[in-house]
XYZ file of C-alpha atoms in Angstrom:
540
model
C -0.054 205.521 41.572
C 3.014 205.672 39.246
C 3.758 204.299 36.144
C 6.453 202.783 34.931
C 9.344 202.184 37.388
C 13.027 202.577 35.847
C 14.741 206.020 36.011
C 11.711 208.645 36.578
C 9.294 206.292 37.958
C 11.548 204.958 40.413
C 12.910 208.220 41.381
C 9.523 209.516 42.169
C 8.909 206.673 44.336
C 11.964 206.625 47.034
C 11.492 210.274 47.105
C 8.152 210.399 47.618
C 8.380 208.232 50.571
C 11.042 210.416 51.993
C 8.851 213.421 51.963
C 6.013 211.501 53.319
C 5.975 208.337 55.207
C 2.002 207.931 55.495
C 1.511 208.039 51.766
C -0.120 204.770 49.974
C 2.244 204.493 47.210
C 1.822 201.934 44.381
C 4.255 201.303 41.199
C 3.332 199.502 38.204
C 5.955 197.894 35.648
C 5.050 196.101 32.988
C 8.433 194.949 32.681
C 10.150 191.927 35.419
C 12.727 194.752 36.652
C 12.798 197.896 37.826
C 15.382 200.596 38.449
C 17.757 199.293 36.401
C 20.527 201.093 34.464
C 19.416 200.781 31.379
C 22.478 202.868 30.008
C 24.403 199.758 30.732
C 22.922 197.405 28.222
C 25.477 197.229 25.667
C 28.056 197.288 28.688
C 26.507 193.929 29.044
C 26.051 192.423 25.714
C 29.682 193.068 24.813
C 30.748 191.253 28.558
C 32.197 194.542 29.941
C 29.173 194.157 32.542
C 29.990 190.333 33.198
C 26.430 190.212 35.516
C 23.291 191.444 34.587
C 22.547 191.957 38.449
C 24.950 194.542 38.580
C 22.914 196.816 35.973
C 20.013 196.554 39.232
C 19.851 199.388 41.169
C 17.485 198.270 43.475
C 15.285 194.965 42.850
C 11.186 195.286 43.612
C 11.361 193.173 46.710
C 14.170 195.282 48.172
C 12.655 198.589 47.029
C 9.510 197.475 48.827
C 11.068 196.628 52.083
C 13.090 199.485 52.206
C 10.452 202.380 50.975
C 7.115 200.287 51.809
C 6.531 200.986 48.403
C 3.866 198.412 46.564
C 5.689 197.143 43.523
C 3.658 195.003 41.025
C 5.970 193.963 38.096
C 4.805 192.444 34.684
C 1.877 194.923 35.293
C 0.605 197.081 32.750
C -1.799 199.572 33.603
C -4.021 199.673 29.938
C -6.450 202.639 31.043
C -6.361 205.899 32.784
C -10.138 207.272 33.906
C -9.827 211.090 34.700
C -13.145 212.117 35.612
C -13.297 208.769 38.431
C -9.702 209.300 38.861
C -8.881 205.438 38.759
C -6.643 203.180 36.664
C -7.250 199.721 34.661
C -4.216 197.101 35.123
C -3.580 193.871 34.204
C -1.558 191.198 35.830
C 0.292 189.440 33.228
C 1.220 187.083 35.431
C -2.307 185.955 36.644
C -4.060 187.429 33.754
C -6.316 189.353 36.231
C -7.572 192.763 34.841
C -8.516 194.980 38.067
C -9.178 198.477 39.126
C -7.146 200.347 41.005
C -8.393 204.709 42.640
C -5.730 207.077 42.758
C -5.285 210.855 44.545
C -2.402 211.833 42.053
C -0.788 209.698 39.385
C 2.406 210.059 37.546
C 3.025 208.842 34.325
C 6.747 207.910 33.633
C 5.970 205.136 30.511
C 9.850 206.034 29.033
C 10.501 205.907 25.087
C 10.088 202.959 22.918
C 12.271 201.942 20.179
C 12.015 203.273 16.774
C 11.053 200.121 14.602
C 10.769 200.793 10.723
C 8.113 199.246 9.022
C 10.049 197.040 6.557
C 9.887 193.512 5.235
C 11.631 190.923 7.614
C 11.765 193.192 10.473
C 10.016 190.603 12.907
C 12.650 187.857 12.181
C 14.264 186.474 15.253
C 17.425 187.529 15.013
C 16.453 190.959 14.585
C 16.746 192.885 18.037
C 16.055 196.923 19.693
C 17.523 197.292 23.250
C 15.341 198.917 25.252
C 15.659 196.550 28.497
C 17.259 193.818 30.473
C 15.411 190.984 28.403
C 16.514 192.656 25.226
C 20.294 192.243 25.785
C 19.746 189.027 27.360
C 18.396 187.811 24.367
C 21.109 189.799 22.237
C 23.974 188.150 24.184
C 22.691 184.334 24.344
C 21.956 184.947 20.131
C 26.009 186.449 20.213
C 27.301 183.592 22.229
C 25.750 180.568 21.040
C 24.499 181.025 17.717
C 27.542 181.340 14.816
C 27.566 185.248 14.750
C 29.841 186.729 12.163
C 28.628 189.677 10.565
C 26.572 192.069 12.827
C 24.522 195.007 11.288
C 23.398 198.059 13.106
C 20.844 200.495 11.680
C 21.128 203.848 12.964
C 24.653 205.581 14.313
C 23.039 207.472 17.524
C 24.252 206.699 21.192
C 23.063 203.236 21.393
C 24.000 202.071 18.036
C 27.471 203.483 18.658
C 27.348 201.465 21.796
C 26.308 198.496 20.268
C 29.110 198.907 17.507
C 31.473 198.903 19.621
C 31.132 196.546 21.771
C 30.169 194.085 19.056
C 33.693 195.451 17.806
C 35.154 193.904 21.089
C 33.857 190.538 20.747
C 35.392 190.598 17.339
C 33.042 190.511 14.967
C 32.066 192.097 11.543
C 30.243 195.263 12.263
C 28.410 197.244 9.460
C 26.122 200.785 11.056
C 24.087 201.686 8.369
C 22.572 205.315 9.038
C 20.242 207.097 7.036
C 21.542 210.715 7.403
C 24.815 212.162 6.052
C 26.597 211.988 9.519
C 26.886 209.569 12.192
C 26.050 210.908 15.863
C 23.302 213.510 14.988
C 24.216 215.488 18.198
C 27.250 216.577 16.791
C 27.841 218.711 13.918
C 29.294 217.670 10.538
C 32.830 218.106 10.934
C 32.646 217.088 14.584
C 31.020 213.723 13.432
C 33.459 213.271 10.523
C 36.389 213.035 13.511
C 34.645 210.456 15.287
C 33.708 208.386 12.157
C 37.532 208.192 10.507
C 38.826 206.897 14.046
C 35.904 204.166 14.938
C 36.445 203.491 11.128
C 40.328 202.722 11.922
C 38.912 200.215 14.906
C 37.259 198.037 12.228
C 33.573 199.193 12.092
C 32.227 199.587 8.652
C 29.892 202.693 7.975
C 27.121 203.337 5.373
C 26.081 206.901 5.578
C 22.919 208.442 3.623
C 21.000 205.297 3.515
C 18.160 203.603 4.374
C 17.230 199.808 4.928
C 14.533 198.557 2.829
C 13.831 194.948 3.583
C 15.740 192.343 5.708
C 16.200 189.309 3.941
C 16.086 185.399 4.887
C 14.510 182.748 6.437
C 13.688 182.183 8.918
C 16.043 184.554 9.741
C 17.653 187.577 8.317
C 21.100 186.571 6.703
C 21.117 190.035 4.565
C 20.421 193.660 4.956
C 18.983 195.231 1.735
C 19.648 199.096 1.451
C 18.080 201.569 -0.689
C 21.068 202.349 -2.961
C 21.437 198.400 -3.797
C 24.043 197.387 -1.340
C 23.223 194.221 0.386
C 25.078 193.681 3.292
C 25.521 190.270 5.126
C 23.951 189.741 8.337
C 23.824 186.862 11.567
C 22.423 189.513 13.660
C 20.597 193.287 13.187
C 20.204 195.380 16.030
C 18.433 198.204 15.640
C 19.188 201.509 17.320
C 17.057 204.109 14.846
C 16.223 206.106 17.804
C 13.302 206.573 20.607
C 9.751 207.895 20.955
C 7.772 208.846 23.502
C 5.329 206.106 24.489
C 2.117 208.291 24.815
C -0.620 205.881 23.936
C -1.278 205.525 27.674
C -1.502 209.758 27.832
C -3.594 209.833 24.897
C -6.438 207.415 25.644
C -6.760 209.424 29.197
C -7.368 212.492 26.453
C -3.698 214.552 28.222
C -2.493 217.009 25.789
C 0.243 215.927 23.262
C 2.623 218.772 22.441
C 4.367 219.736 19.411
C 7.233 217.327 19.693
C 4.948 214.071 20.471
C 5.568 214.272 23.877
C 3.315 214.710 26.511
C 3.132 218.297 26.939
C 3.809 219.299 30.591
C 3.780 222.637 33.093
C 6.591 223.978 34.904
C 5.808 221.698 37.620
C 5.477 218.559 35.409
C 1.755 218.625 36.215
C 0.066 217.467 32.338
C -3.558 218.957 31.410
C -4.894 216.788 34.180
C -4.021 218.682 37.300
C -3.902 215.600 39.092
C -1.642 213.653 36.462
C 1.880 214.167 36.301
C 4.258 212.614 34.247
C 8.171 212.848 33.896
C 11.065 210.906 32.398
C 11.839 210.452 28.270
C 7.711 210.590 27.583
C 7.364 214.180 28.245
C 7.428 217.326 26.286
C 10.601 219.802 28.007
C 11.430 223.407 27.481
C 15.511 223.562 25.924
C 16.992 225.151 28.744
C 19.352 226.958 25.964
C 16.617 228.650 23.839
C 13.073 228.020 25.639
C 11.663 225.865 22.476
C 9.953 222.590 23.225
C 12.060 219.750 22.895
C 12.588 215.909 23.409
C 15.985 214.906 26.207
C 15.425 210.893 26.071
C 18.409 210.780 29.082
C 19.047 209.199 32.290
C 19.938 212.668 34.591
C 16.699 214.418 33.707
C 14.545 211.942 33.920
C 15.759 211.381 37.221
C 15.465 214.613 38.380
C 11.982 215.027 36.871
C 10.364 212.024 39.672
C 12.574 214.056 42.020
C 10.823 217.128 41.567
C 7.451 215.336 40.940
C 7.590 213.729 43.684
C 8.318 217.131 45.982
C 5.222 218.841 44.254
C 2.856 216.195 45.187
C 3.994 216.184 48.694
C 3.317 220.105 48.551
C 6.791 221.622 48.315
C 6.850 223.443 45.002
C 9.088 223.323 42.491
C 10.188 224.028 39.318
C 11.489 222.295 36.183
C 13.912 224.783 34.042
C 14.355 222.882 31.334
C 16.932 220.540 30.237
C 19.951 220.862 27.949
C 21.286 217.440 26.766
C 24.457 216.680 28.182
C 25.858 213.722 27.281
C 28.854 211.737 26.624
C 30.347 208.165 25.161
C 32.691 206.468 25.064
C 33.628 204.988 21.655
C 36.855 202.113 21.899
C 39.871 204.895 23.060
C 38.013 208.059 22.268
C 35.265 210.159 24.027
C 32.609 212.084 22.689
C 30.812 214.737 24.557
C 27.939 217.161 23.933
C 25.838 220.024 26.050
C 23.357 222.485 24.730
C 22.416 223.204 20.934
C 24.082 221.809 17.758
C 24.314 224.099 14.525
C 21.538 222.231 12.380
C 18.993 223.031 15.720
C 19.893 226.633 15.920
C 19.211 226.955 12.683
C 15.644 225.175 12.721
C 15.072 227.846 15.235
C 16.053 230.572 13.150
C 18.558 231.325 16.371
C 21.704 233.712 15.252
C 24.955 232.381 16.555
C 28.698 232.046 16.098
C 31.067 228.908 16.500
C 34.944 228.634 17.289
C 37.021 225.351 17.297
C 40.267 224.894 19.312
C 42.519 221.997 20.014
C 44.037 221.989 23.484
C 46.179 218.884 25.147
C 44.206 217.507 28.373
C 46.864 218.226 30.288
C 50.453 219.895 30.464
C 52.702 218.306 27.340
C 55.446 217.848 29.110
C 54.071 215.393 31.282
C 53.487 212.279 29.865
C 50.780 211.019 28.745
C 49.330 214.331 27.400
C 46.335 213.841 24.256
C 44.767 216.205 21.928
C 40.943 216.885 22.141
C 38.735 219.026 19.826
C 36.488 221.347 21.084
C 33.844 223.420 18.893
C 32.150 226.181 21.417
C 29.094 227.831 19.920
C 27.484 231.049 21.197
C 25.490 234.038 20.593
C 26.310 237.601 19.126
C 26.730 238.530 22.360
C 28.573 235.623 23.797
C 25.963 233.425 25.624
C 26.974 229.695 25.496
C 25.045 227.795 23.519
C 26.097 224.935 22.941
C 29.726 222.418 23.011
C 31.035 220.086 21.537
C 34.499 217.607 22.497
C 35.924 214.581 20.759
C 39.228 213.642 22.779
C 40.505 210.902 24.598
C 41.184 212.464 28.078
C 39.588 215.051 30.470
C 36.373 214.693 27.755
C 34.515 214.309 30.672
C 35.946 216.780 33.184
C 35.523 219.786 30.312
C 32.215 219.021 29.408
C 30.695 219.074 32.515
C 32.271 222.148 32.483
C 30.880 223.994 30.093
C 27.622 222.064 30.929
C 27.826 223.865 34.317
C 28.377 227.500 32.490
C 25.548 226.889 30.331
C 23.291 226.039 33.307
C 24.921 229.254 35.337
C 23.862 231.522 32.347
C 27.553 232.598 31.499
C 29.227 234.056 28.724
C 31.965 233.121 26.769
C 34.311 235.789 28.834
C 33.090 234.251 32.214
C 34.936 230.840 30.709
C 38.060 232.550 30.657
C 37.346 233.790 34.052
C 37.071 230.835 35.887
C 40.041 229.588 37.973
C 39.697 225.815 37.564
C 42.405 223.055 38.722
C 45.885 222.974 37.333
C 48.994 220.407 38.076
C 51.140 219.347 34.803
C 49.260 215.740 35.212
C 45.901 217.219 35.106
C 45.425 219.991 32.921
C 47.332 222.981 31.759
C 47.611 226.615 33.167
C 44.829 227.811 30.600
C 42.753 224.885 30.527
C 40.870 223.556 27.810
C 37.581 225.525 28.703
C 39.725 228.597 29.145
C 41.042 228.577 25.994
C 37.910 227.495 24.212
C 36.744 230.953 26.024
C 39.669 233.128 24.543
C 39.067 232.060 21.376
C 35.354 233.066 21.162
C 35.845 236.133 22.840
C 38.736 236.969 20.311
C 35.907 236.877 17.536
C 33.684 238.743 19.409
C 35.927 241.685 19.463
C 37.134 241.750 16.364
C 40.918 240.250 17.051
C 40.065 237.583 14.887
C 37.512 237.055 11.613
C 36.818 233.225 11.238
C 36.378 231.314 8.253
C 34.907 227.478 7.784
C 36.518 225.107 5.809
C 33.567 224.782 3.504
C 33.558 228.802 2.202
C 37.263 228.331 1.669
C 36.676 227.219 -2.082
C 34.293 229.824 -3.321
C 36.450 232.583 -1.552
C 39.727 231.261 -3.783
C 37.782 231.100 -6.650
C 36.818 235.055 -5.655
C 40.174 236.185 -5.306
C 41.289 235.623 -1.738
C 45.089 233.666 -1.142
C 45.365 230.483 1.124
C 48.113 231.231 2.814
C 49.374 228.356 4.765
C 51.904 229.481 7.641
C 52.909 225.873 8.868
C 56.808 225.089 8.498
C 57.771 224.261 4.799
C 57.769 220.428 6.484
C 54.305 220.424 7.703
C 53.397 222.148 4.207
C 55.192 219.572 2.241
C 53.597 216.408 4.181
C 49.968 218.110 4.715
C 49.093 219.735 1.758
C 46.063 222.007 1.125
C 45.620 222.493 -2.807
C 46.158 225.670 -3.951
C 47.782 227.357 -0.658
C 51.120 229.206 -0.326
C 52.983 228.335 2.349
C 54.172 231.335 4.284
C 55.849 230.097 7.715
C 54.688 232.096 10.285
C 58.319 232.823 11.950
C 59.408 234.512 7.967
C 56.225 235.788 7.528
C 56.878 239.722 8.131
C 60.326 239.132 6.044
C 57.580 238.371 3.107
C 55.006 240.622 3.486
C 55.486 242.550 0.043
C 54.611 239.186 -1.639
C 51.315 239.803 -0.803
C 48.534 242.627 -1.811
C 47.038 244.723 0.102
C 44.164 244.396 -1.961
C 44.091 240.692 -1.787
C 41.797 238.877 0.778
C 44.324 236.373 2.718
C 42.764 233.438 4.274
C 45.184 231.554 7.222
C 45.696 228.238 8.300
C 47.973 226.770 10.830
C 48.010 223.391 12.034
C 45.354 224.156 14.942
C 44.544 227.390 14.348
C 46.704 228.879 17.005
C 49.703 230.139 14.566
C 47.663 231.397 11.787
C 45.847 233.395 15.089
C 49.243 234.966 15.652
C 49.552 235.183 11.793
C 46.021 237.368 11.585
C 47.257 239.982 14.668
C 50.456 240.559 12.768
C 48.406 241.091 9.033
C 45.323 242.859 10.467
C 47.958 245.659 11.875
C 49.871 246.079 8.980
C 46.502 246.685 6.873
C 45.979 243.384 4.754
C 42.669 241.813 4.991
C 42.810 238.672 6.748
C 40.453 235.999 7.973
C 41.921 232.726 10.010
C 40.558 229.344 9.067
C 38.666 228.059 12.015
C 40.452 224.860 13.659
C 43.486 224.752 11.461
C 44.245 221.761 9.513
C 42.924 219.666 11.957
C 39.199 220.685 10.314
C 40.142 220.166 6.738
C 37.996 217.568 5.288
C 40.429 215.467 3.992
């Protein structure tokens, strides 16, 4: 018996039958569709998806006939008896409730929407997106009904989503998110990239607030925040966020673990031997750091009903753990994550260092070259931790990269290492994830002290010099208050203007000069640190 038939449930199934073709295997979905990719909801809402069959994967009557799988849609199973090791389901369709034996069940329920409890919040034109219905219902109420102004609470992967492709029908779109940042994957100064450029597109963005009450009637026509602000609204889509839907888990009496997820083995067996359960319900191990975590995604939830599947047909095997790769794509630009983020690292109490360069995607003297940011974090002792890459082009290709590395257990000298593929039209000799790799391994032995942006002040105010070796042009049109510009191609003609006995802080456009700028200083005895990222990081 398995429950709950979209990425993980589905997964289980086909491979199940693979590994045995005599098995009796029955799926229940509450919902009308299974398999579907539900990634490509607000593909659909904003008409890049023009059919909603296309977001289908496979339908129940043609997973059936292909896998001899029993499907029964709009079927909820409502009760899970260990001890008689049978199921309670009910047909919405018929309204029959019936029982149902299993040998070994899986439990792949998904996450549910994060709904605040709020005044209004139930008016009809007040949406989540979970499933096919839900942005069926969001893209009738976009093109029929006179939709305007569009608000979005919460700035995480969906909402994004949403955003922009309410952005490409047009309309006025506010996100309203209640932490400092958008994206919470990213860090800070990552996030602050992404938000100035969607910000240029025409989205609106209210950071550090919440939404108290959604006003109107009988529907919402304005969003009330905490601070005051009212904001005018046709339509509110919600996109706090996911939990895992355990109430299923915890009326059988399976352990919950820390995180609210159902708490697993390494085989994805729960506290029933004879239960499994995979997909965004479950409890993982971070594959980085070995702390429980939550990876709501599409690729491990997949591979969790793979490997479910293979243990209950007897081949053994193990989960590792997953690490939260992910990407999106956000009007022109592309956003990209794997592994651990400062603010978790820190939670952990997990020591760690960070480096940020800014490579082209590809040789800049073919056209068509852009600029990307990468910020690399890693250990003392170089172990990748985590990255990070906001770009336009290649996003893709260096993430996976350094998703791979991660995965492979390698340092930051094993990036500069590998021998990946160059032509002027697809990358550069040292490729992004080679230089990201020079440039960590530079701080690990000692070439190179960095310095953030954000210590910059209270080192001035100590005694250290900004020293800004940019040309006198790029000084004049980009200034930093209270540096000294020092171009880096005079600066050992002007070396007795500075003290020995003076802390000098560089900055380049990138960080790349000022690099050059810290080898020449360090070896003629001043005391230098180099401003991580350049210019390119200063919160303007």
């Amino acid at each position: 018996m398995i429950i709950g038939g979209v990425a993980a449930g589905a997964s289980a199934a086909a491979r199940l039958r693979r590994m045995d073709e005599e098995a009796e295997i029955v799926m229940f979905e509450r919902g009308q569709d299974i398999s579907f990719a539900n990634c490509g909801l607000p593909y659909y809402v904003g008409g890049v998806i023009a059919k909603k069959n296309n977001l289908l994967v496979q339908t129940p009557r043609a997973m059936s006939k292909r896998f001899a799988i029993d499907v029964r849609v709009l079927t909820e199973v409502q009760e899970i008896i260990p001890t008689e090791k049978r199921i309670v389901a009910h047909d919405f369709g018929s309204g029959e409730k019936y029982s149902e034996s299993y040998d070994y069940l899986v439990l792949c329920p998904g996450a549910a929407p994060v709904i605040p409890d709020i005044p209004g919040i139930n008016r009809p034109n007040v949406y989540t997106v979970r499933n096919i219905p839900d942005s069926e219902k969001i893209k009738a109420h976009v093109e029929v009904s006179d939709v305007q102004n569009v608000v979005i609470i919460g700035a995480g992967f969906i909402g994004m989503e949403m955003a922009e492709m309410m952005q490409v029908r047009e309309l006025n779109v506010t996100v309203v998110e209640a932490s400092p940042q958008i994206l919470g994957v990213l860090d800070p100064e990552m996030a602050s990239i992404v938000e100035k450029y969607v910000t240029s597109q025409g989205v609106k963005f209210i950071t550090g607030d919440v939404a108290v009450a959604l006003e109107g009637d009988p529907a919402v026509n304005k969003v009330i925040l905490k601070s005051g602000i009212e904001i005018p609204a046709d339509l509110v889509i919600l996109g706090i966020g996911v939990k895992p839907e355990t109430w299923l888990a915890v009326q059988a009496g399976l352990e919950i673990g820390e995180t609210g997820g159902i708490k697993v083995n390494q085989y994805l067996q729960t506290s029933d031997p004879f239960i499994y359960a995979a997909g965004d319900a479950i409890e993982v191990n971070d594959y980085v750091t070995g702390n429980a975590t939550l990876v709501p995604m599409a690729g491990p939830a997949n591979r969790q009903g793979w490997i479910v599947a293979n243990n209950i047909a007897g081949r053994k095997i193990e989960y590792p753990g997953s690490q939260g790769t992910g990407i999106i794509k956000l009007m022109d630009m592309v956003v990209a994550v794997t592994g651990r983020n400062e603010r978790s690292l820190q939670r952990w109490g997990i020591d760690y260092l960070t480096c940020h360069v800014h490579p082209n995607s590809h040789a800049t003297y073919y056209p068509g070259a852009s600029q990307m940011t990468i910020k690399l974090i890693f250990s003392p002792e170089g172990k990748i931790l985590g990255a990070q890459i906001v770009g336009y082009d290649n996003v893709d290709k260096a993430i996976d990269a350094f998703a791979t590395a991660i995965r492979a257990r390698m340092t930051v000298y094993d990036l500069q290492d590998l021998e990946l593929a160059y032509a002027p039209p697809f990358s550069s000799a040292k490729t992004p994830v080679n230089l990201a790799g020079y440039a960590a391994a530079n701080i690990l032995e000692g070439m190179v002290e960095p310095v953030r942006w954000e210590n910059v002040d209270a080192l001035v105010k100590a005694g250290a010099l900004l020293v800004d070796v940019r040309t006198d042009k790029e000084h004049q049109k980009m200034p930093v208050e209270g540096s000294v510009n020092m171009p880096l191609d005079e600066l050992r003609d002007n070396l007795g203007q500075i003290s020995e006995d003076q802390e000098i802080l560089a900055f380049c456009q990138v960080g790349l000069r000022s690099y050059v700028a810290n080898r020449i200083l360090r070896q003629k005895g001043f005391k230098v640190k180099n401003i991580s990222g350049g210019y390119k990081m200063y919160p303007k």
